[in-house]
Short mmCIF file of C-alpha atoms in Angstrom, two decimals:
data_model
loop_
_atom_site.label_atom_id
_atom_site.label_comp_id
_atom_site.label_asym_id
_atom_site.label_seq_id
_atom_site.Cartn_x
_atom_site.Cartn_y
_atom_site.Cartn_z
CA UNK A 1 18.90 27.32 9.18
CA UNK A 2 15.30 27.67 10.37
CA UNK A 3 15.80 24.87 12.91
CA UNK A 4 19.08 26.38 14.17
CA UNK A 5 17.41 29.77 14.69
CA UNK A 6 14.54 28.14 16.58
CA UNK A 7 16.93 26.20 18.80
CA UNK A 8 19.06 29.26 19.53
CA UNK A 9 16.06 31.40 20.45
CA UNK A 10 14.58 28.70 22.68
CA UNK A 11 17.84 28.15 24.57
CA UNK A 12 18.31 31.91 24.88
CA UNK A 13 14.82 32.20 26.36
CA UNK A 14 15.61 29.56 28.97
CA UNK A 15 18.86 31.30 29.88
CA UNK A 16 16.78 34.16 31.26
CA UNK A 17 14.79 32.05 33.71
CA UNK A 18 17.77 30.83 35.75
CA UNK A 19 17.16 32.27 39.22
CA UNK A 20 20.76 32.51 40.41
CA UNK A 21 21.18 34.11 43.81
CA UNK A 22 23.97 36.49 44.73
CA UNK A 23 26.02 33.53 45.99
CA UNK A 24 25.80 31.80 42.59
CA UNK A 25 24.07 28.62 43.67
CA UNK A 26 20.70 26.94 43.38
CA UNK A 27 18.76 25.28 46.15
CA UNK A 28 16.38 22.40 45.50
CA UNK A 29 13.47 24.85 45.71
CA UNK A 30 15.03 27.07 43.05
CA UNK A 31 15.85 24.07 40.88
CA UNK A 32 12.20 23.07 41.18
CA UNK A 33 11.23 26.43 39.68
CA UNK A 34 13.47 25.74 36.71
CA UNK A 35 11.81 22.36 36.22
CA UNK A 36 8.36 23.98 36.32
CA UNK A 37 9.44 26.27 33.49
CA UNK A 38 11.21 23.48 31.61
CA UNK A 39 8.65 20.67 31.69
CA UNK A 40 5.58 22.04 29.94
CA UNK A 41 3.54 21.15 26.90
CA UNK A 42 3.09 23.36 23.87
CA UNK A 43 0.05 25.01 25.46
CA UNK A 44 1.91 26.01 28.61
CA UNK A 45 0.54 23.26 30.84
CA UNK A 46 3.07 22.43 33.57
CA UNK A 47 3.92 18.77 34.04
CA UNK A 48 4.19 17.97 37.73
CA UNK A 49 7.20 15.92 38.79
CA UNK A 50 7.03 13.69 41.89
CA UNK A 51 9.18 15.23 44.67
CA UNK A 52 11.26 12.05 44.92
CA UNK A 53 12.14 12.30 41.21
CA UNK A 54 13.04 15.96 41.59
CA UNK A 55 15.36 15.10 44.44
CA UNK A 56 17.02 12.35 42.39
CA UNK A 57 17.54 14.69 39.44
CA UNK A 58 18.89 17.45 41.71
CA UNK A 59 21.36 15.01 43.26
CA UNK A 60 22.80 14.19 39.84
CA UNK A 61 23.95 17.79 39.42
CA UNK A 62 24.83 18.48 43.07
CA UNK A 63 28.09 16.64 42.57
CA UNK A 64 29.71 17.67 45.86
CA UNK A 65 26.48 16.87 47.74
CA UNK A 66 26.41 20.16 49.65
CA UNK A 67 22.69 20.70 49.02
CA UNK A 68 23.22 23.27 46.27
CA UNK A 69 24.04 23.38 42.58
CA UNK A 70 26.92 25.85 42.17
CA UNK A 71 27.90 27.62 38.95
CA UNK A 72 30.27 24.88 37.74
CA UNK A 73 27.72 22.19 38.53
CA UNK A 74 25.05 24.18 36.75
CA UNK A 75 27.23 24.49 33.66
CA UNK A 76 27.24 20.69 33.47
CA UNK A 77 23.46 20.64 34.04
CA UNK A 78 22.91 23.22 31.31
CA UNK A 79 25.13 21.58 28.68
CA UNK A 80 24.30 17.94 29.38
CA UNK A 81 20.67 18.09 30.43
CA UNK A 82 18.73 21.28 29.71
CA UNK A 83 20.04 21.72 26.15
CA UNK A 84 19.02 18.16 25.26
CA UNK A 85 15.56 18.64 26.75
CA UNK A 86 15.03 21.89 24.87
CA UNK A 87 16.50 20.65 21.59
CA UNK A 88 16.60 16.86 21.33
CA UNK A 89 18.04 15.05 18.32
CA UNK A 90 15.26 12.79 17.11
CA UNK A 91 15.18 9.50 15.20
CA UNK A 92 12.00 7.96 13.80
CA UNK A 93 12.18 4.15 13.72
CA UNK A 94 9.49 2.35 11.70
CA UNK A 95 9.54 -1.34 12.61
CA UNK A 96 8.73 -4.14 10.14
CA UNK A 97 5.83 -2.65 8.17
CA UNK A 98 6.19 -5.51 5.70
CA UNK A 99 3.77 -7.33 3.43
CA UNK A 100 3.78 -10.63 5.30
CA UNK A 101 2.62 -8.96 8.53
CA UNK A 102 -0.19 -7.07 6.77
CA UNK A 103 -1.66 -9.42 4.16
CA UNK A 104 0.83 -12.27 3.82
CA UNK A 105 1.78 -15.44 5.62
CA UNK A 106 1.91 -13.86 9.10
CA UNK A 107 -0.99 -11.43 8.72
CA UNK A 108 -1.42 -10.21 12.30
CA UNK A 109 -5.17 -9.71 11.79
CA UNK A 110 -5.39 -13.51 12.06
CA UNK A 111 -3.72 -13.48 15.50
CA UNK A 112 -5.49 -13.30 18.85
CA UNK A 113 -5.84 -9.50 19.00
CA UNK A 114 -7.25 -9.38 15.44
CA UNK A 115 -5.63 -6.02 14.75
CA UNK A 116 -5.10 -4.92 11.16
CA UNK A 117 -1.52 -3.97 10.39
CA UNK A 118 -2.44 -1.80 7.42
CA UNK A 119 -3.94 0.73 9.84
CA UNK A 120 -0.49 1.94 10.89
CA UNK A 121 0.43 3.20 7.42
CA UNK A 122 -1.64 6.41 7.26
CA UNK A 123 -0.55 7.82 10.64
CA UNK A 124 3.09 6.87 9.94
CA UNK A 125 2.95 8.59 6.54
CA UNK A 126 1.45 11.69 8.13
CA UNK A 127 4.33 11.86 10.61
CA UNK A 128 6.84 11.48 7.78
CA UNK A 129 5.14 14.32 5.91
CA UNK A 130 4.72 16.74 8.82
CA UNK A 131 7.50 16.15 11.34
CA UNK A 132 11.13 17.09 10.75
CA UNK A 133 12.99 14.16 12.29
CA UNK A 134 16.78 14.27 12.32
CA UNK A 135 16.93 10.70 11.01
CA UNK A 136 14.45 8.09 9.76
CA UNK A 137 15.02 4.32 9.93
CA UNK A 138 12.99 1.42 8.55
CA UNK A 139 13.64 -2.06 9.93
CA UNK A 140 12.95 -5.27 8.05
CA UNK A 141 12.71 -8.87 9.20
CA UNK A 142 15.08 -10.49 6.72
CA UNK A 143 15.11 -14.23 7.29
CA UNK A 144 16.97 -16.98 5.43
CA UNK A 145 14.77 -19.85 4.25
CA UNK A 146 16.07 -22.20 7.00
CA UNK A 147 15.35 -19.80 9.85
CA UNK A 148 14.89 -21.27 13.32
CA UNK A 149 11.58 -19.48 13.95
CA UNK A 150 9.67 -21.14 11.07
CA UNK A 151 7.44 -23.96 12.25
CA UNK A 152 8.02 -25.89 9.04
CA UNK A 153 11.74 -26.00 9.91
CA UNK A 154 11.17 -27.51 13.35
CA UNK A 155 12.58 -30.92 12.43
CA UNK A 156 15.85 -29.43 11.20
CA UNK A 157 17.13 -28.97 14.78
CA UNK A 158 17.08 -31.26 17.84
CA UNK A 159 14.62 -30.47 20.63
CA UNK A 160 15.96 -30.24 24.19
CA UNK A 161 14.60 -32.83 26.66
CA UNK A 162 13.16 -30.06 28.85
CA UNK A 163 11.01 -28.67 26.04
CA UNK A 164 7.28 -28.80 26.91
CA UNK A 165 6.54 -29.69 23.27
CA UNK A 166 8.35 -31.68 20.61
CA UNK A 167 8.51 -31.57 16.84
CA UNK A 168 5.44 -33.78 16.46
CA UNK A 169 2.99 -31.94 18.72
CA UNK A 170 4.13 -28.30 18.53
CA UNK A 171 1.82 -25.92 16.66
CA UNK A 172 2.25 -22.44 15.24
CA UNK A 173 2.69 -19.77 17.99
CA UNK A 174 3.77 -22.45 20.50
CA UNK A 175 7.16 -22.19 22.23
CA UNK A 176 9.70 -25.02 22.17
CA UNK A 177 13.24 -25.37 23.50
CA UNK A 178 15.86 -26.29 20.95
CA UNK A 179 18.87 -28.28 22.16
CA UNK A 180 21.50 -25.75 21.14
CA UNK A 181 24.05 -25.50 22.61
CA UNK A 182 23.02 -23.59 24.56
CA UNK A 183 19.35 -24.59 24.95
CA UNK A 184 17.17 -21.90 23.41
CA UNK A 185 13.50 -21.07 23.81
CA UNK A 186 11.85 -20.30 20.50
CA UNK A 187 8.34 -19.23 19.61
CA UNK A 188 7.24 -20.83 16.36
CA UNK A 189 5.87 -18.67 13.56
CA UNK A 190 4.60 -19.30 10.05
CA UNK A 191 7.29 -18.89 7.39
CA UNK A 192 7.56 -15.13 6.86
CA UNK A 193 9.74 -12.32 5.51
CA UNK A 194 12.08 -14.62 3.64
CA UNK A 195 14.88 -12.58 2.08
CA UNK A 196 14.15 -11.09 -1.35
CA UNK A 197 10.53 -12.25 -1.48
CA UNK A 198 7.36 -10.16 -1.82
CA UNK A 199 6.50 -10.90 1.81
CA UNK A 200 9.71 -9.30 3.05
CA UNK A 201 9.15 -6.02 1.18
CA UNK A 202 7.97 -2.89 2.94
CA UNK A 203 4.31 -2.25 2.09
CA UNK A 204 3.90 -0.31 -1.16
CA UNK A 205 1.81 2.41 0.53
CA UNK A 206 4.41 3.17 3.19
CA UNK A 207 6.34 6.34 2.34
CA UNK A 208 10.09 5.81 2.15
CA UNK A 209 11.93 9.11 2.36
CA UNK A 210 15.24 10.05 0.82
CA UNK A 211 18.29 9.71 3.08
CA UNK A 212 16.51 7.19 5.31
CA UNK A 213 18.27 4.03 6.47
CA UNK A 214 17.07 0.44 6.23
CA UNK A 215 18.12 -1.92 9.01
CA UNK A 216 17.94 -5.69 8.40
CA UNK A 217 17.46 -8.16 11.26
CA UNK A 218 16.90 -11.87 11.77
CA UNK A 219 19.52 -12.76 9.19
CA UNK A 220 21.16 -15.49 11.31
CA UNK A 221 19.31 -18.77 10.67
CA UNK A 222 20.02 -20.02 14.21
CA UNK A 223 18.81 -17.01 16.24
CA UNK A 224 15.58 -15.04 16.04
CA UNK A 225 15.70 -11.26 16.25
CA UNK A 226 12.74 -9.25 17.48
CA UNK A 227 14.58 -6.07 18.44
CA UNK A 228 16.05 -3.80 15.78
CA UNK A 229 19.09 -3.43 18.05
CA UNK A 230 20.01 -7.03 18.99
CA UNK A 231 19.17 -10.60 18.19
CA UNK A 232 17.20 -12.41 20.90
CA UNK A 233 20.31 -13.98 22.44
CA UNK A 234 22.31 -10.70 22.41
CA UNK A 235 24.97 -12.42 20.30
CA UNK A 236 25.20 -9.70 17.66
CA UNK A 237 23.87 -6.21 17.09
CA UNK A 238 22.67 -4.50 13.92
CA UNK A 239 23.92 -1.32 12.29
CA UNK A 240 21.40 0.74 14.29
CA UNK A 241 23.71 1.40 17.25
CA UNK A 242 26.45 2.95 15.14
CA UNK A 243 24.00 4.92 13.01
CA UNK A 244 22.31 6.52 16.01
CA UNK A 245 25.65 7.40 17.57
CA UNK A 246 26.98 8.83 14.34
CA UNK A 247 23.94 11.09 14.00
CA UNK A 248 24.06 12.25 17.64
CA UNK A 249 20.55 11.00 18.39
CA UNK A 250 19.12 11.56 21.87
CA UNK A 251 15.46 10.57 21.36
CA UNK A 252 14.09 7.54 19.50
CA UNK A 253 10.44 7.41 18.37
CA UNK A 254 9.34 3.83 17.66
CA UNK A 255 6.27 2.41 15.91
CA UNK A 256 5.20 -0.38 13.57
CA UNK A 257 4.53 -4.13 13.75
CA UNK A 258 4.03 -6.01 15.88
CA UNK A 259 3.35 -4.01 19.04
CA UNK A 260 4.01 -6.79 21.55
CA UNK A 261 6.83 -8.51 19.65
CA UNK A 262 9.36 -6.57 17.58
CA UNK A 263 8.19 -3.06 18.51
CA UNK A 264 8.17 -3.78 22.24
CA UNK A 265 11.56 -5.51 22.17
CA UNK A 266 13.02 -2.59 20.23
CA UNK A 267 11.70 0.01 22.67
CA UNK A 268 13.09 -1.84 25.68
CA UNK A 269 16.50 -2.23 24.02
CA UNK A 270 16.50 1.45 23.09
CA UNK A 271 15.83 2.36 26.72
CA UNK A 272 18.50 -0.08 27.90
CA UNK A 273 20.97 1.53 25.49
CA UNK A 274 20.36 4.89 27.17
CA UNK A 275 18.10 6.60 24.65
CA UNK A 276 15.10 8.67 25.62
CA UNK A 277 12.51 6.49 23.94
CA UNK A 278 8.94 7.21 22.88
CA UNK A 279 6.44 4.63 21.63
CA UNK A 280 3.77 5.98 19.26
CA UNK A 281 0.71 4.00 20.30
CA UNK A 282 -1.67 4.61 17.38
CA UNK A 283 1.07 3.77 14.87
CA UNK A 284 1.35 0.20 16.21
CA UNK A 285 -0.73 -2.96 15.94
CA UNK A 286 -0.08 -6.20 17.80
CA UNK A 287 -0.65 -9.91 18.22
CA UNK A 288 -2.17 -10.41 21.68
CA UNK A 289 -4.07 -7.86 23.78
CA UNK A 290 -2.67 -9.06 27.10
CA UNK A 291 0.86 -9.02 25.71
CA UNK A 292 0.30 -5.50 24.35
CA UNK A 293 -0.70 -4.31 27.82
CA UNK A 294 2.33 -6.02 29.36
CA UNK A 295 4.52 -4.30 26.76
CA UNK A 296 3.12 -0.91 27.75
CA UNK A 297 3.73 -1.61 31.44
CA UNK A 298 7.32 -2.63 30.75
CA UNK A 299 8.01 0.52 28.74
CA UNK A 300 6.56 2.87 31.35
CA UNK A 301 8.37 1.15 34.23
CA UNK A 302 11.67 1.65 32.38
CA UNK A 303 11.12 5.42 31.97
CA UNK A 304 9.83 5.27 28.42
CA UNK A 305 6.92 7.39 27.20
CA UNK A 306 3.83 6.32 25.24
CA UNK A 307 2.11 8.98 23.11
CA UNK A 308 -0.32 9.38 20.23
CA UNK A 309 0.92 10.52 16.83
CA UNK A 310 -0.70 13.96 17.15
CA UNK A 311 1.59 14.68 20.13
CA UNK A 312 4.84 13.92 18.32
CA UNK A 313 5.46 17.13 16.36
CA UNK A 314 5.52 19.38 19.42
CA UNK A 315 7.81 16.95 21.24
CA UNK A 316 10.25 16.71 18.34
CA UNK A 317 10.35 20.50 18.11
CA UNK A 318 11.08 20.82 21.83
CA UNK A 319 7.79 22.58 22.60
CA UNK A 320 6.36 19.67 24.59
CA UNK A 321 8.93 18.54 27.14
CA UNK A 322 8.05 15.46 29.16
CA UNK A 323 9.47 15.05 32.69
CA UNK A 324 9.77 11.28 32.23
CA UNK A 325 12.31 11.90 29.48
CA UNK A 326 14.12 14.44 31.64
CA UNK A 327 14.33 11.93 34.45
CA UNK A 328 15.57 9.25 32.05
CA UNK A 329 18.35 11.54 30.81
CA UNK A 330 19.39 12.49 34.35
CA UNK A 331 19.64 8.83 35.34
CA UNK A 332 21.77 8.12 32.27
CA UNK A 333 24.12 10.96 33.27
CA UNK A 334 24.28 9.49 36.77
CA UNK A 335 25.08 6.03 35.39
CA UNK A 336 27.80 7.47 33.13
CA UNK A 337 29.37 9.26 36.09
CA UNK A 338 29.31 6.08 38.20
CA UNK A 339 30.91 4.10 35.35
CA UNK A 340 33.60 6.76 35.04
CA UNK A 341 34.34 6.59 38.77
CA UNK A 342 34.60 2.80 38.65
CA UNK A 343 36.96 3.06 35.71
CA UNK A 344 39.19 5.52 37.56
CA UNK A 345 39.30 3.22 40.58
CA UNK A 346 40.34 0.27 38.41
CA UNK A 347 43.11 2.28 36.76
#
């Protein structure tokens, strides 16, 4: 009830800043004023939007391309864009905070970046305690004992002739090409997160809230699965897609282990699936510094946002509204419209 009242009052407040002219249409300049009021942080700071992005967003709602957004076009803009920006539906996705990655067989503090996975637990717990997410998910690597990614299983499958390494000279963290079919690149890891073992359990200090959902991945022995959405070959998805759709989620906040492997793959798949996606930087730890930086670049170039945990509460509550997420949503609306037009042409 409290959240509903907050949402209603915030949307009502925005309804009074719409500068309609007597001819019931908005120019790009007037639309820009709306965006200046819309995209602000919780302290009133205005986020500046590049003019080219503003023009692209405006064009999404100027459906008849007459240079104005009329009342009908604005109704679509209001219902499909502004309401989501002001009151997003938020999911918190905690990726693979499991024993093996923190103090077990694949302890990431032993990897190149030497980052300690246990450091993500306190900030994640604080978010769980202080932020009212609409849904919370925990993912778990959940491998069978004969999984393809385990280096000690390397001789169970034939190596493709094009592989730079073979079963005799490959070492942990190397990449080989298995014969398939089809041929498949595979990075080799220590045995980890084997189903129903201590190493596969979520860390005992991580808070698990009621009504949260656990998502299991990497269950197919022949295909690795970094992303919480898909396996690495995009052969099968997890339950996450249907759960997010069922709950009406618009925004996905992602964190956990490891930054440049499962977290990064999950963020990119979330963006590809059309979700406004936010990576929580200080709630992640990774394997390789260079790969972590490449992960960040990939997220930002795909219209994702990277924040610190102390910025999340205001964003979830709709008080800190980022233009990158507004642009992402507008482009998704544009893509949906284009798909609809193609479908009508086919029919």
